[in-house]
PDB file of N, CA and C in Angstrom:
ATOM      1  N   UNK O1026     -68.310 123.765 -90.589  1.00 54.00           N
ATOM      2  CA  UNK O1026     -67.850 124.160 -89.283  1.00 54.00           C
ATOM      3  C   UNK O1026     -66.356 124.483 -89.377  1.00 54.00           C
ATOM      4  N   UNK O1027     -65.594 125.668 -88.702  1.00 53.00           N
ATOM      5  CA  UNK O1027     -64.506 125.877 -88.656  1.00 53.00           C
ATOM      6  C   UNK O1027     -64.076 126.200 -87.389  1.00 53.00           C
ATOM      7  N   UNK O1028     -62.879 125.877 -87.185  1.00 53.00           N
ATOM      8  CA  UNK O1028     -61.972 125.600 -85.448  1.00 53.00           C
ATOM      9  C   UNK O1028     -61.279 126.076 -85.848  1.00 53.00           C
ATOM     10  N   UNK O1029     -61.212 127.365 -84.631  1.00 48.00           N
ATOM     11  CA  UNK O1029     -60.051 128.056 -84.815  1.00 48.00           C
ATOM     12  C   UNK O1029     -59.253 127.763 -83.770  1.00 48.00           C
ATOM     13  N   UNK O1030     -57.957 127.388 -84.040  1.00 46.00           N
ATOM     14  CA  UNK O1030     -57.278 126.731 -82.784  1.00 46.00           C
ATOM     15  C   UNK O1030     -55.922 127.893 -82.415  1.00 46.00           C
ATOM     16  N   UNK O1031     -55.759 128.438 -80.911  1.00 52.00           N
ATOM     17  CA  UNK O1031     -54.709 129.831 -80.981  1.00 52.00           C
ATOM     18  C   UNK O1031     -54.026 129.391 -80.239  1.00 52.00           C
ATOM     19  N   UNK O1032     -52.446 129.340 -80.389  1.00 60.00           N
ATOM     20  CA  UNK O1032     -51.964 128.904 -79.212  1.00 60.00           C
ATOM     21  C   UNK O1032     -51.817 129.974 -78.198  1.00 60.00           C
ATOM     22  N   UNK O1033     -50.998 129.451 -76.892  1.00 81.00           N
ATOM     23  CA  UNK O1033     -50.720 130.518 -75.610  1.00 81.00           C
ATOM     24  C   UNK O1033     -49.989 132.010 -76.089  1.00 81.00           C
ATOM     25  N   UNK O1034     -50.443 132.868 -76.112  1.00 91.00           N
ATOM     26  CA  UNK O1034     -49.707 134.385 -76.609  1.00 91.00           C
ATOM     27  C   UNK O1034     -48.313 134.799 -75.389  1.00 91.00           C
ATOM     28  N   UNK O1035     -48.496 134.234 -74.651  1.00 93.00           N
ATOM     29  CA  UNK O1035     -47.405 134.368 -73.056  1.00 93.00           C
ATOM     30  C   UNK O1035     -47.677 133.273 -71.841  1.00 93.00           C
ATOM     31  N   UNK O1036     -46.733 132.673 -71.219  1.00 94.00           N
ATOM     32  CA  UNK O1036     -46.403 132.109 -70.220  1.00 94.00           C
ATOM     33  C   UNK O1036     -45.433 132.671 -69.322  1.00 94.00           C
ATOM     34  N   UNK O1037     -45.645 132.613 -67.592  1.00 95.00           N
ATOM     35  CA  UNK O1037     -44.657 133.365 -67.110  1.00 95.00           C
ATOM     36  C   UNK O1037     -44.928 131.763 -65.857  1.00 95.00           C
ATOM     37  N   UNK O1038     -43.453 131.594 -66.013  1.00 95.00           N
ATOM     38  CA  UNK O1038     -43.442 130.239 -64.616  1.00 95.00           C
ATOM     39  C   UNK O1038     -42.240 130.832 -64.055  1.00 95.00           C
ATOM     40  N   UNK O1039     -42.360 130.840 -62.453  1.00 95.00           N
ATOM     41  CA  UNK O1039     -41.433 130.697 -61.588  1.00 95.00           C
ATOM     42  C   UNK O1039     -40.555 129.325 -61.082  1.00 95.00           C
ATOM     43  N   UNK O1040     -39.603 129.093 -61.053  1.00 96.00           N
ATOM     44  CA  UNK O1040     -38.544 127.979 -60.529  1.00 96.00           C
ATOM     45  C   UNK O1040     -37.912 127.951 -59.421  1.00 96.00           C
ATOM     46  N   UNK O1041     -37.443 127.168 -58.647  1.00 95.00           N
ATOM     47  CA  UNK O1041     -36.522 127.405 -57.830  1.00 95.00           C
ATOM     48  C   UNK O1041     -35.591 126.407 -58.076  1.00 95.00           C
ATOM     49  N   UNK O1042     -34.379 126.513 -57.381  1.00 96.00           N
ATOM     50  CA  UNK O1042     -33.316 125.411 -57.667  1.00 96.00           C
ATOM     51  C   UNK O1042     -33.824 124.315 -56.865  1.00 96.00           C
ATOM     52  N   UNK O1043     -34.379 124.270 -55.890  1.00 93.00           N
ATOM     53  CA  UNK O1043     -34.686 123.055 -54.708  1.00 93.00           C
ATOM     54  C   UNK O1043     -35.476 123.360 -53.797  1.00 93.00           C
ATOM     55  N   UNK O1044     -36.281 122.699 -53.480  1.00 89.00           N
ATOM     56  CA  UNK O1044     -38.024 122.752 -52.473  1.00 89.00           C
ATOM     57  C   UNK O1044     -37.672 122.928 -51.351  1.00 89.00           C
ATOM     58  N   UNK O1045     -36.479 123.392 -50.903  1.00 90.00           N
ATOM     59  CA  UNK O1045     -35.872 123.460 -49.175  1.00 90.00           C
ATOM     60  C   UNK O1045     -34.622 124.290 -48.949  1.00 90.00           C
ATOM     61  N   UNK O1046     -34.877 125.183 -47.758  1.00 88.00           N
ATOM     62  CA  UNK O1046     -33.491 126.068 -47.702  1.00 88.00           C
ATOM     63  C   UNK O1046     -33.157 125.850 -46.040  1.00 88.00           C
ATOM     64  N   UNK O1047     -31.662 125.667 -46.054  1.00 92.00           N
ATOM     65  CA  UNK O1047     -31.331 125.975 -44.342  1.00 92.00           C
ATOM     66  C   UNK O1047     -31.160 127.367 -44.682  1.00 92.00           C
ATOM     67  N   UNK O1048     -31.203 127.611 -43.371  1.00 93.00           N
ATOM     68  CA  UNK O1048     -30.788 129.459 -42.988  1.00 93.00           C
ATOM     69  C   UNK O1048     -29.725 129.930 -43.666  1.00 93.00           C
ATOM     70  N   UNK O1049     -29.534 131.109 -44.541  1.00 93.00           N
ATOM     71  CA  UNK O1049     -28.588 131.199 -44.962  1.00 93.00           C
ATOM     72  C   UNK O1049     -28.283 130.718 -46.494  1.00 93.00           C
ATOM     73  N   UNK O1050     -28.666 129.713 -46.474  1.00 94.00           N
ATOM     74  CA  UNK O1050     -28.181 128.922 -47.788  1.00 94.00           C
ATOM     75  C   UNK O1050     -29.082 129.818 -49.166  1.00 94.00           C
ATOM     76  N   UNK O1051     -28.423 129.016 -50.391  1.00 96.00           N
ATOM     77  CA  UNK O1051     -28.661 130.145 -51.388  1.00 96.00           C
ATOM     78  C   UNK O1051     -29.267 129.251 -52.140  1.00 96.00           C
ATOM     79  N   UNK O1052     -30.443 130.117 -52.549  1.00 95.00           N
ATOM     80  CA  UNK O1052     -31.407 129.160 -54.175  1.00 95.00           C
ATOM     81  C   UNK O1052     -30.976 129.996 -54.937  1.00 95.00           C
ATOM     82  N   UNK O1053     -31.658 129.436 -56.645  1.00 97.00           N
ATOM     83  CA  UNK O1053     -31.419 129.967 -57.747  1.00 97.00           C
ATOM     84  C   UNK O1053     -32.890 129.912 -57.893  1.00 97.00           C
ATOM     85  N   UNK O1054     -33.470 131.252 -57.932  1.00 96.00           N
ATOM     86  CA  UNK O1054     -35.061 131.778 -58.464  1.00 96.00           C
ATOM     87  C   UNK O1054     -34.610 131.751 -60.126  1.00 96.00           C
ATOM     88  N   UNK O1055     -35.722 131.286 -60.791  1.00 97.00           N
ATOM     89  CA  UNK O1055     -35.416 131.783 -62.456  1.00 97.00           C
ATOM     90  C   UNK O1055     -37.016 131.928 -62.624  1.00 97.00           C
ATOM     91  N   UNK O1056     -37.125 133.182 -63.237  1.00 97.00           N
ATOM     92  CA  UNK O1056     -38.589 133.565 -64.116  1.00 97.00           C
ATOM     93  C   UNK O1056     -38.263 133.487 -65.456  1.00 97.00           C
ATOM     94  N   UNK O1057     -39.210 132.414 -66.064  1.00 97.00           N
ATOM     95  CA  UNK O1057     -39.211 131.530 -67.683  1.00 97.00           C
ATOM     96  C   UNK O1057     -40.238 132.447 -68.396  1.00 97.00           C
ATOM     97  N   UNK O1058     -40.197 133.259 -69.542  1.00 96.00           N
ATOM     98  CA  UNK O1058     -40.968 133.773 -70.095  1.00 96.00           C
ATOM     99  C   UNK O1058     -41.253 132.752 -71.466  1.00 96.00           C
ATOM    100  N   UNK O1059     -42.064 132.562 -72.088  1.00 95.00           N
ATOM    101  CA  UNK O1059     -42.270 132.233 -73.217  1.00 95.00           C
ATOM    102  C   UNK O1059     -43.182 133.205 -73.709  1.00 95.00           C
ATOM    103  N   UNK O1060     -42.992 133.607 -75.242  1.00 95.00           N
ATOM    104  CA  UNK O1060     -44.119 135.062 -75.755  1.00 95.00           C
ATOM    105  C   UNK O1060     -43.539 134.542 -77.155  1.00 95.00           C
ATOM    106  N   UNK O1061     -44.995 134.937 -77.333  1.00 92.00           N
ATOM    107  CA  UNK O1061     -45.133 134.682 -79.438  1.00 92.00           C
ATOM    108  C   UNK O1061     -44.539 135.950 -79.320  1.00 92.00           C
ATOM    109  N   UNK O1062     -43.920 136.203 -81.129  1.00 91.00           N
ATOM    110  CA  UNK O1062     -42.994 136.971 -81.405  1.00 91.00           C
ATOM    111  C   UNK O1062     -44.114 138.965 -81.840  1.00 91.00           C
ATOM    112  N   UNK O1063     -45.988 138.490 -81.754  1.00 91.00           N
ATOM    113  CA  UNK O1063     -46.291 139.725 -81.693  1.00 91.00           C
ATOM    114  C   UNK O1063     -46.622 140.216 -80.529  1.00 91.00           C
ATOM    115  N   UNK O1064     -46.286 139.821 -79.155  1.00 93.00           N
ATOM    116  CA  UNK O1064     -46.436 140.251 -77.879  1.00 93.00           C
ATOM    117  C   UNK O1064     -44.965 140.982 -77.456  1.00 93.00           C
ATOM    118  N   UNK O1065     -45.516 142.182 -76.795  1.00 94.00           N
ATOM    119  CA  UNK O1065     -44.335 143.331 -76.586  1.00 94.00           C
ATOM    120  C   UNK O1065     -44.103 142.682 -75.159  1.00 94.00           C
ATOM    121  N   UNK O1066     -43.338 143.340 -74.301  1.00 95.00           N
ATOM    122  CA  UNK O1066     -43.701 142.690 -72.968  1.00 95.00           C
ATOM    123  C   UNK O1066     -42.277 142.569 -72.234  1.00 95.00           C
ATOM    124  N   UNK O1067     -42.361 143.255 -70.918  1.00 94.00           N
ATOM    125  CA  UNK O1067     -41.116 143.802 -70.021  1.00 94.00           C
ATOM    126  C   UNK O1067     -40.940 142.901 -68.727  1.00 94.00           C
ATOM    127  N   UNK O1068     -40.254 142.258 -68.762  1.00 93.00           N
ATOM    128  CA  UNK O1068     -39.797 141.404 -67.538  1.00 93.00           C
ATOM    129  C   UNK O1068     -40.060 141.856 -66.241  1.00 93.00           C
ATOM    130  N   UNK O1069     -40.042 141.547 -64.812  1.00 92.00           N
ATOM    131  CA  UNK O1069     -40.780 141.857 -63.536  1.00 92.00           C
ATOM    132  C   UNK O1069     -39.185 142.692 -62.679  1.00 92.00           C
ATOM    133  N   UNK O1070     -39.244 143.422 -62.363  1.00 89.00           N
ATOM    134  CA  UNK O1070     -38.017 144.230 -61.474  1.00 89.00           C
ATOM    135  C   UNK O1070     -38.298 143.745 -60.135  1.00 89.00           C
ATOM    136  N   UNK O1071     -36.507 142.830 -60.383  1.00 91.00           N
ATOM    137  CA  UNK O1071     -37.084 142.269 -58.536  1.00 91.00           C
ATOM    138  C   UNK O1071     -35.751 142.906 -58.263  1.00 91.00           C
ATOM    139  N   UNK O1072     -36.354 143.243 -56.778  1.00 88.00           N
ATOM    140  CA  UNK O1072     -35.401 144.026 -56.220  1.00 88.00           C
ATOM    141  C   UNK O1072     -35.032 143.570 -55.029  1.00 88.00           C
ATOM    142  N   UNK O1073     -34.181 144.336 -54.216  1.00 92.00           N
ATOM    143  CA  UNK O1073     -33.551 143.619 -53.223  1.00 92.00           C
ATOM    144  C   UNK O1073     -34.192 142.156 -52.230  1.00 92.00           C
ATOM    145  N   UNK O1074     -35.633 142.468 -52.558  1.00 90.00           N
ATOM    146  CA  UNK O1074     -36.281 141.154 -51.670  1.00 90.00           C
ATOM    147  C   UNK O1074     -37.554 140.730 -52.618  1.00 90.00           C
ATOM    148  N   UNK O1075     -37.906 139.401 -51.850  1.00 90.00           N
ATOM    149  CA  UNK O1075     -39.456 139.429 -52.789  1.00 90.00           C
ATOM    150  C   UNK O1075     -40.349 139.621 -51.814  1.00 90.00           C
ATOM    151  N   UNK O1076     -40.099 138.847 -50.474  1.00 88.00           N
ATOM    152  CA  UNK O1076     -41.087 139.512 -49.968  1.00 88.00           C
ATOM    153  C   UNK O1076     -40.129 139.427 -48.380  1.00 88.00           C
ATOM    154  N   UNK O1077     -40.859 139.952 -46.838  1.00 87.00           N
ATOM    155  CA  UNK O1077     -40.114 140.266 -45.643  1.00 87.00           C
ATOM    156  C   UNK O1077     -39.150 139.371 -45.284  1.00 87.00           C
ATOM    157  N   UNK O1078     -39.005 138.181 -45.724  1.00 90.00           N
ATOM    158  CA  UNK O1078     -38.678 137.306 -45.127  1.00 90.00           C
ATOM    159  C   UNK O1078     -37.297 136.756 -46.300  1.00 90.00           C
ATOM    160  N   UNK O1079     -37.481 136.849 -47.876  1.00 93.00           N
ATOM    161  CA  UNK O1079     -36.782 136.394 -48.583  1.00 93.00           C
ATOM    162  C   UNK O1079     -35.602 137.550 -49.238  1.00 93.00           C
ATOM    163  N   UNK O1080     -34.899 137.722 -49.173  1.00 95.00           N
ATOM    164  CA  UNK O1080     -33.443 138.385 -49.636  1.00 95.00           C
ATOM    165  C   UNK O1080     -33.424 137.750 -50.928  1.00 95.00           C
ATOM    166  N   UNK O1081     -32.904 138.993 -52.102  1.00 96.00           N
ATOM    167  CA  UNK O1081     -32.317 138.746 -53.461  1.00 96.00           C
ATOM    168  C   UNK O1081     -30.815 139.270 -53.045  1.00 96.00           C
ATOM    169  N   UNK O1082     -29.901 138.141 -53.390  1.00 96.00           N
ATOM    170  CA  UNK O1082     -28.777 138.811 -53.210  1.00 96.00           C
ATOM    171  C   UNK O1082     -28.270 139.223 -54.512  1.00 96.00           C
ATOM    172  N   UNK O1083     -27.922 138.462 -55.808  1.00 94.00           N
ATOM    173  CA  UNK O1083     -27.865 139.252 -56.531  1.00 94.00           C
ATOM    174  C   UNK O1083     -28.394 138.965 -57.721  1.00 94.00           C
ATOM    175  N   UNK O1084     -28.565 138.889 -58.871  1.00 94.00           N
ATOM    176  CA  UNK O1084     -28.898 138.624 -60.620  1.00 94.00           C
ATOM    177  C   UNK O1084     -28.008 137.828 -60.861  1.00 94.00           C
ATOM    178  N   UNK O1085     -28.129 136.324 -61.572  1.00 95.00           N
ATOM    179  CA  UNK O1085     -27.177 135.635 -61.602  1.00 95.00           C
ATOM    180  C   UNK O1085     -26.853 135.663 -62.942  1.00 95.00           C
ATOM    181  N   UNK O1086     -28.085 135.745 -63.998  1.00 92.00           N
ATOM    182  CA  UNK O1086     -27.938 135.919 -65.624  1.00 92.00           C
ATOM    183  C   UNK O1086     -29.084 136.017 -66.033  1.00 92.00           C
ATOM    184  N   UNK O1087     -28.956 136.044 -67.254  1.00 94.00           N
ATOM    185  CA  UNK O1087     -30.374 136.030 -68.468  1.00 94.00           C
ATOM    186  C   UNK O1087     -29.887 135.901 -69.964  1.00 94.00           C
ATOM    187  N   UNK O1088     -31.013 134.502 -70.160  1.00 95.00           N
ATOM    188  CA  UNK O1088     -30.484 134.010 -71.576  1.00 95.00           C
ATOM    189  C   UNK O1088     -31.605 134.157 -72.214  1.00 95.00           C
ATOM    190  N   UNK O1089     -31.296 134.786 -73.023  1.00 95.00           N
ATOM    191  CA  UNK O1089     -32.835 135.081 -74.682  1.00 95.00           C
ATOM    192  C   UNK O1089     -32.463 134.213 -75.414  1.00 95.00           C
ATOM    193  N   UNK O1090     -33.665 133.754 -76.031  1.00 95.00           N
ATOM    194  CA  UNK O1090     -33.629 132.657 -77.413  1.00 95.00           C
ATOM    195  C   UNK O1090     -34.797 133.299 -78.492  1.00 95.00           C
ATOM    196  N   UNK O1091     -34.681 133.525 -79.193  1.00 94.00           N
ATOM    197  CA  UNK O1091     -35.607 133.338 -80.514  1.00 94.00           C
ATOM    198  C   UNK O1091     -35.380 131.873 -80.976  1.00 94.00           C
ATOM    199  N   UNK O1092     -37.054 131.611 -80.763  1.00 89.00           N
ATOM    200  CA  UNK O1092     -37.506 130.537 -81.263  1.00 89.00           C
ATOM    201  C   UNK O1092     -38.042 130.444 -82.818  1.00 89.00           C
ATOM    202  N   UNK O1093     -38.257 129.127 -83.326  1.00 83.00           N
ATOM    203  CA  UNK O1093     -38.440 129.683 -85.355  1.00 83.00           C
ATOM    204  C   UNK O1093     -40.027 129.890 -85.461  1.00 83.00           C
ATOM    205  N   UNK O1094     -40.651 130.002 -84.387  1.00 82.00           N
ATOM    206  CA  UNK O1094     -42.107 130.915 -84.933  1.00 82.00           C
ATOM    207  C   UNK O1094     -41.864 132.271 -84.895  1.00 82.00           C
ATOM    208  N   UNK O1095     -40.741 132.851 -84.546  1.00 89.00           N
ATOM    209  CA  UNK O1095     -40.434 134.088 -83.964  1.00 89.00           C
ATOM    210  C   UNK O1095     -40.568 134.802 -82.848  1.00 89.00           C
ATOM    211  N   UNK O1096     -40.848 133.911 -81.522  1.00 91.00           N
ATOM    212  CA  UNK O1096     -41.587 134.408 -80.607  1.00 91.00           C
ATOM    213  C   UNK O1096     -40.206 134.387 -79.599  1.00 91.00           C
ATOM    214  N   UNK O1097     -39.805 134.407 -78.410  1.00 93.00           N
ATOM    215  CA  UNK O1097     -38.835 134.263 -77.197  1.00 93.00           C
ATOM    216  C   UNK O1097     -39.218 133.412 -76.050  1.00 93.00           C
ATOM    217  N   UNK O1098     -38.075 132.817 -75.500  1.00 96.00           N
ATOM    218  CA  UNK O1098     -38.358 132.356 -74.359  1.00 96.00           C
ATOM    219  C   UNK O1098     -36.584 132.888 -73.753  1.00 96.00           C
ATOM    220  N   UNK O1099     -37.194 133.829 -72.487  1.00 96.00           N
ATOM    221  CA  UNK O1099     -36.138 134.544 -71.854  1.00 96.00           C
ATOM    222  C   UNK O1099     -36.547 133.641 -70.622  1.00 96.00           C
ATOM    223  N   UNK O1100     -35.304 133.640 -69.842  1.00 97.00           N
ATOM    224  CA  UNK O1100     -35.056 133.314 -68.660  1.00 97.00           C
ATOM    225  C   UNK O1100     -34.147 134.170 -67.879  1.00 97.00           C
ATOM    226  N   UNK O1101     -34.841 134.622 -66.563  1.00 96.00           N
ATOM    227  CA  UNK O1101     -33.626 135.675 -65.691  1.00 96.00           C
ATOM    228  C   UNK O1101     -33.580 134.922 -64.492  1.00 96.00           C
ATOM    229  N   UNK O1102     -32.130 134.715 -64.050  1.00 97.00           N
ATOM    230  CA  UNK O1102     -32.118 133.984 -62.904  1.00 97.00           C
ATOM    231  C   UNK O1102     -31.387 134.868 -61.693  1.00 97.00           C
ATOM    232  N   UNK O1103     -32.006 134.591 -60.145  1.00 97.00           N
ATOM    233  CA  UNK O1103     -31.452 135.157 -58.952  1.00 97.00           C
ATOM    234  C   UNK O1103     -31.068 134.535 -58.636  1.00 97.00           C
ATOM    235  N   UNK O1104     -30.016 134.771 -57.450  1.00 97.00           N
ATOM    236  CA  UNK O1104     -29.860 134.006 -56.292  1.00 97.00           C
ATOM    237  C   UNK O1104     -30.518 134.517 -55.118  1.00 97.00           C
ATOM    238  N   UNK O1105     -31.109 133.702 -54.058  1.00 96.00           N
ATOM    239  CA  UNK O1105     -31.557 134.500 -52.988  1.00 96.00           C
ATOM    240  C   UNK O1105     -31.490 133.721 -51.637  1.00 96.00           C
ATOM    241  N   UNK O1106     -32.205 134.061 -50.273  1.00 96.00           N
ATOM    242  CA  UNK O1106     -31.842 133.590 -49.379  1.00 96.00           C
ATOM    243  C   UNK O1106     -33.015 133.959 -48.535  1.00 96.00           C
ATOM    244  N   UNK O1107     -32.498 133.206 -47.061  1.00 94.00           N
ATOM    245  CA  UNK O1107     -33.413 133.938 -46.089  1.00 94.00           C
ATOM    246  C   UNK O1107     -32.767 133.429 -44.657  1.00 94.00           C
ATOM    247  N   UNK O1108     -32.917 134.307 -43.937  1.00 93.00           N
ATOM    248  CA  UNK O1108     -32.082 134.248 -42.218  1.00 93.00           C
ATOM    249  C   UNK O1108     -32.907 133.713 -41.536  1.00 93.00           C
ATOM    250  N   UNK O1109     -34.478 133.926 -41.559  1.00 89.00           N
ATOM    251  CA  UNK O1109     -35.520 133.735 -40.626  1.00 89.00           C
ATOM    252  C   UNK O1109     -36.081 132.108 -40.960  1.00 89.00           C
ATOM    253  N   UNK O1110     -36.083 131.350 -39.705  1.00 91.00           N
ATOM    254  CA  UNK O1110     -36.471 130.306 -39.575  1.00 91.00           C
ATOM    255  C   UNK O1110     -37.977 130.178 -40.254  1.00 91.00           C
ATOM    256  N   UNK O1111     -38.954 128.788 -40.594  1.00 89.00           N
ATOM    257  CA  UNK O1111     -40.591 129.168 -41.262  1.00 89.00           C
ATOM    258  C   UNK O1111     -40.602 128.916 -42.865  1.00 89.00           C
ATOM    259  N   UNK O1112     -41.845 128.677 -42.968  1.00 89.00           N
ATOM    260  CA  UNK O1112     -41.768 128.666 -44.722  1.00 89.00           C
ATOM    261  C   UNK O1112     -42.322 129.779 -45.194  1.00 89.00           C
ATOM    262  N   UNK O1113     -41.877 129.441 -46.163  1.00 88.00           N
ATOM    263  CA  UNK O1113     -41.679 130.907 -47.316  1.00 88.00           C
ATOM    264  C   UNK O1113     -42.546 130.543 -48.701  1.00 88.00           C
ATOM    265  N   UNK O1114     -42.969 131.871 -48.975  1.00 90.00           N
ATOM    266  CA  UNK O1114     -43.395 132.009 -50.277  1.00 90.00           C
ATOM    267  C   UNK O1114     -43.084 133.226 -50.811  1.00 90.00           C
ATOM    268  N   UNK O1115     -42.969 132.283 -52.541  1.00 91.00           N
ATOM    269  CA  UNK O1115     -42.205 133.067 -53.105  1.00 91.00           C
ATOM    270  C   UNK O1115     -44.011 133.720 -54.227  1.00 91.00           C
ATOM    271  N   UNK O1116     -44.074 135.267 -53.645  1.00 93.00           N
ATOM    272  CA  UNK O1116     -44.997 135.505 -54.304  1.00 93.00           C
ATOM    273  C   UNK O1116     -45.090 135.558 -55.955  1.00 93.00           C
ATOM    274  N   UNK O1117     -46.249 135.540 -56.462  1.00 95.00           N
ATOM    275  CA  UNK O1117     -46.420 135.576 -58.298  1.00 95.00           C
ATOM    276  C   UNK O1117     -45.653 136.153 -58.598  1.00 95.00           C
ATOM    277  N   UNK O1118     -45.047 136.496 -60.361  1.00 95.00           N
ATOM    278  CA  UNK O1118     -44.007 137.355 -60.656  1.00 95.00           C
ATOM    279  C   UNK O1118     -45.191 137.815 -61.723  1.00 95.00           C
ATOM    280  N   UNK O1119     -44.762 139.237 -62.051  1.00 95.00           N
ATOM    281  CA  UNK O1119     -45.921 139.707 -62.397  1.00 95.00           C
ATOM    282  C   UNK O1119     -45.011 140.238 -63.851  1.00 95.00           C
ATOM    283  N   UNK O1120     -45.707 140.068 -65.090  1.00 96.00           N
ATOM    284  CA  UNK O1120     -44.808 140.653 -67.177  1.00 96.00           C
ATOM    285  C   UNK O1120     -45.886 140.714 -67.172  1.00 96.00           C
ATOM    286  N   UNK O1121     -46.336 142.339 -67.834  1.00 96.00           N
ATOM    287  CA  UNK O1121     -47.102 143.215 -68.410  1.00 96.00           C
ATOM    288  C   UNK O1121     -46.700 142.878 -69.737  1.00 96.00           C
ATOM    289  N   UNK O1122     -47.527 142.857 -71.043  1.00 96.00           N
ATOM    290  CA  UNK O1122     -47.406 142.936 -72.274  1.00 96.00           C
ATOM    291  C   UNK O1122     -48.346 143.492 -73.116  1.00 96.00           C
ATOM    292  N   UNK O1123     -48.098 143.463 -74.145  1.00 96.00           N
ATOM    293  CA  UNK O1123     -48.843 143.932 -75.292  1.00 96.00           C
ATOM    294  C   UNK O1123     -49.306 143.210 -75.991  1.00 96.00           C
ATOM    295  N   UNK O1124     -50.511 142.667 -76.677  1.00 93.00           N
ATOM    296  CA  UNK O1124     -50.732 142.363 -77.619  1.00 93.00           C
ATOM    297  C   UNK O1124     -52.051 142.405 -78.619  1.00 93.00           C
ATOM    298  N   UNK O1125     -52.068 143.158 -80.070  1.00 93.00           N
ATOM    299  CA  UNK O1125     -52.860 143.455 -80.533  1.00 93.00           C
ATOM    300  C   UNK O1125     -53.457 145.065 -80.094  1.00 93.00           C
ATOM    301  N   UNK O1126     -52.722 146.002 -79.452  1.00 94.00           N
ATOM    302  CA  UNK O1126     -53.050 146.939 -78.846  1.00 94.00           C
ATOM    303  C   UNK O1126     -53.780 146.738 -77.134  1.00 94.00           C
ATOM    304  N   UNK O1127     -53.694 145.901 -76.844  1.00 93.00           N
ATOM    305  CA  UNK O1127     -54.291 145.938 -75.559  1.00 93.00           C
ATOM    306  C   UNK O1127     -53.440 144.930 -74.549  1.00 93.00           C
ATOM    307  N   UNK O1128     -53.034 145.853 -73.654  1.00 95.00           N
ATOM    308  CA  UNK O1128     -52.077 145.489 -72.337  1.00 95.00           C
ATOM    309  C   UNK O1128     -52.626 145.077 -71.382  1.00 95.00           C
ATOM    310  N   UNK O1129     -51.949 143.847 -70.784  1.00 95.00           N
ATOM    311  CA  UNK O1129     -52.492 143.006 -69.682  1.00 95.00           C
ATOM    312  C   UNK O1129     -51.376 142.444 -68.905  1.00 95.00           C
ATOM    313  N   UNK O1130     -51.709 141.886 -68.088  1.00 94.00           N
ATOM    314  CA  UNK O1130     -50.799 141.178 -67.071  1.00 94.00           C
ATOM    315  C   UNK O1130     -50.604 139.340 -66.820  1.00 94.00           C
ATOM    316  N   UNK O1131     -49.309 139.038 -67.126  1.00 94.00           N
ATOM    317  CA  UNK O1131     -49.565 137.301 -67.342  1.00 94.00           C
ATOM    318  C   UNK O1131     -48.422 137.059 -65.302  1.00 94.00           C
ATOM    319  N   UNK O1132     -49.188 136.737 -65.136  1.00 94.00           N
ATOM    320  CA  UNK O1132     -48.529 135.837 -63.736  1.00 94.00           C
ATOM    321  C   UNK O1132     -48.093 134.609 -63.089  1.00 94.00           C
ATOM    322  N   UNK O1133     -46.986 134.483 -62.740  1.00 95.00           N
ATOM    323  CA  UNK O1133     -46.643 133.344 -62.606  1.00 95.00           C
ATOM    324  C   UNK O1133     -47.592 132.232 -61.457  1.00 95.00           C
ATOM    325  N   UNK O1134     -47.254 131.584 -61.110  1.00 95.00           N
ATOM    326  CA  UNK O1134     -47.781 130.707 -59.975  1.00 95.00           C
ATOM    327  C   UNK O1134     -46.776 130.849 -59.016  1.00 95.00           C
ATOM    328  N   UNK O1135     -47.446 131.563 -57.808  1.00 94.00           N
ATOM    329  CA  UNK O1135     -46.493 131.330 -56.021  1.00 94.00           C
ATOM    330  C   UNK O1135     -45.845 130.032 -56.071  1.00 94.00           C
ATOM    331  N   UNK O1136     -44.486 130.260 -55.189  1.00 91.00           N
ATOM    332  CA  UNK O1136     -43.786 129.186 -55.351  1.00 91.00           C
ATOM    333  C   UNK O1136     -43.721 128.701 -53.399  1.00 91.00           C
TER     334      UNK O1136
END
């Protein structure tokens, strides 16, 4: 008998700085990629909002690492906000990749 054991080819998790916002006040969103080093694969374009209610104000950074299997774990962090009283969700973040010739979509979990 033989077990073939594979690890995860991509992970995409969403963060926030803290589980609560007053009006106004500012979180830090970060989308965590982890990808073995033969997966191609383009980070999510967030743009001015994520969704009606939540404001990106601006890109705060992004740090790449090569890890020693050869694979990455990037992190891009926002800052963002919101005026409107209510809770919020922060919808999936969506990295398209490659691997082995065939492209798919890895998604985070709503925050």
């Amino acid at each position: 008998m033989v077990i073939v054991l594979q690890a995860q080819i991509i992970s995409v998790q969403s963060r926030l700085s803290s589980d609560s916002l007053m009006i106004g006040d500012q979180l830090m969103l970060t989308i965590h990629v982890e990808a073995s080093g033969e997966v191609a694969f383009s980070m999510p374009l967030v743009a001015d909002t994520l969704s009606s209610e939540l404001e990106v104000l601006a890109p705060y950074g992004a740090d790449t690492t090569r890890i020693e299997d050869g694979g990455w774990v990037i992190d891009h962090s926002y800052i963002i906000t919101s005026f409107e009283p209510g809770t919020r969700m922060i919808p999936a973040q969506r990295v398209v990749y490659t691997y082995k010739s065939v492209t798919d979509t890895a998604l985070s979990m709503p925050l």
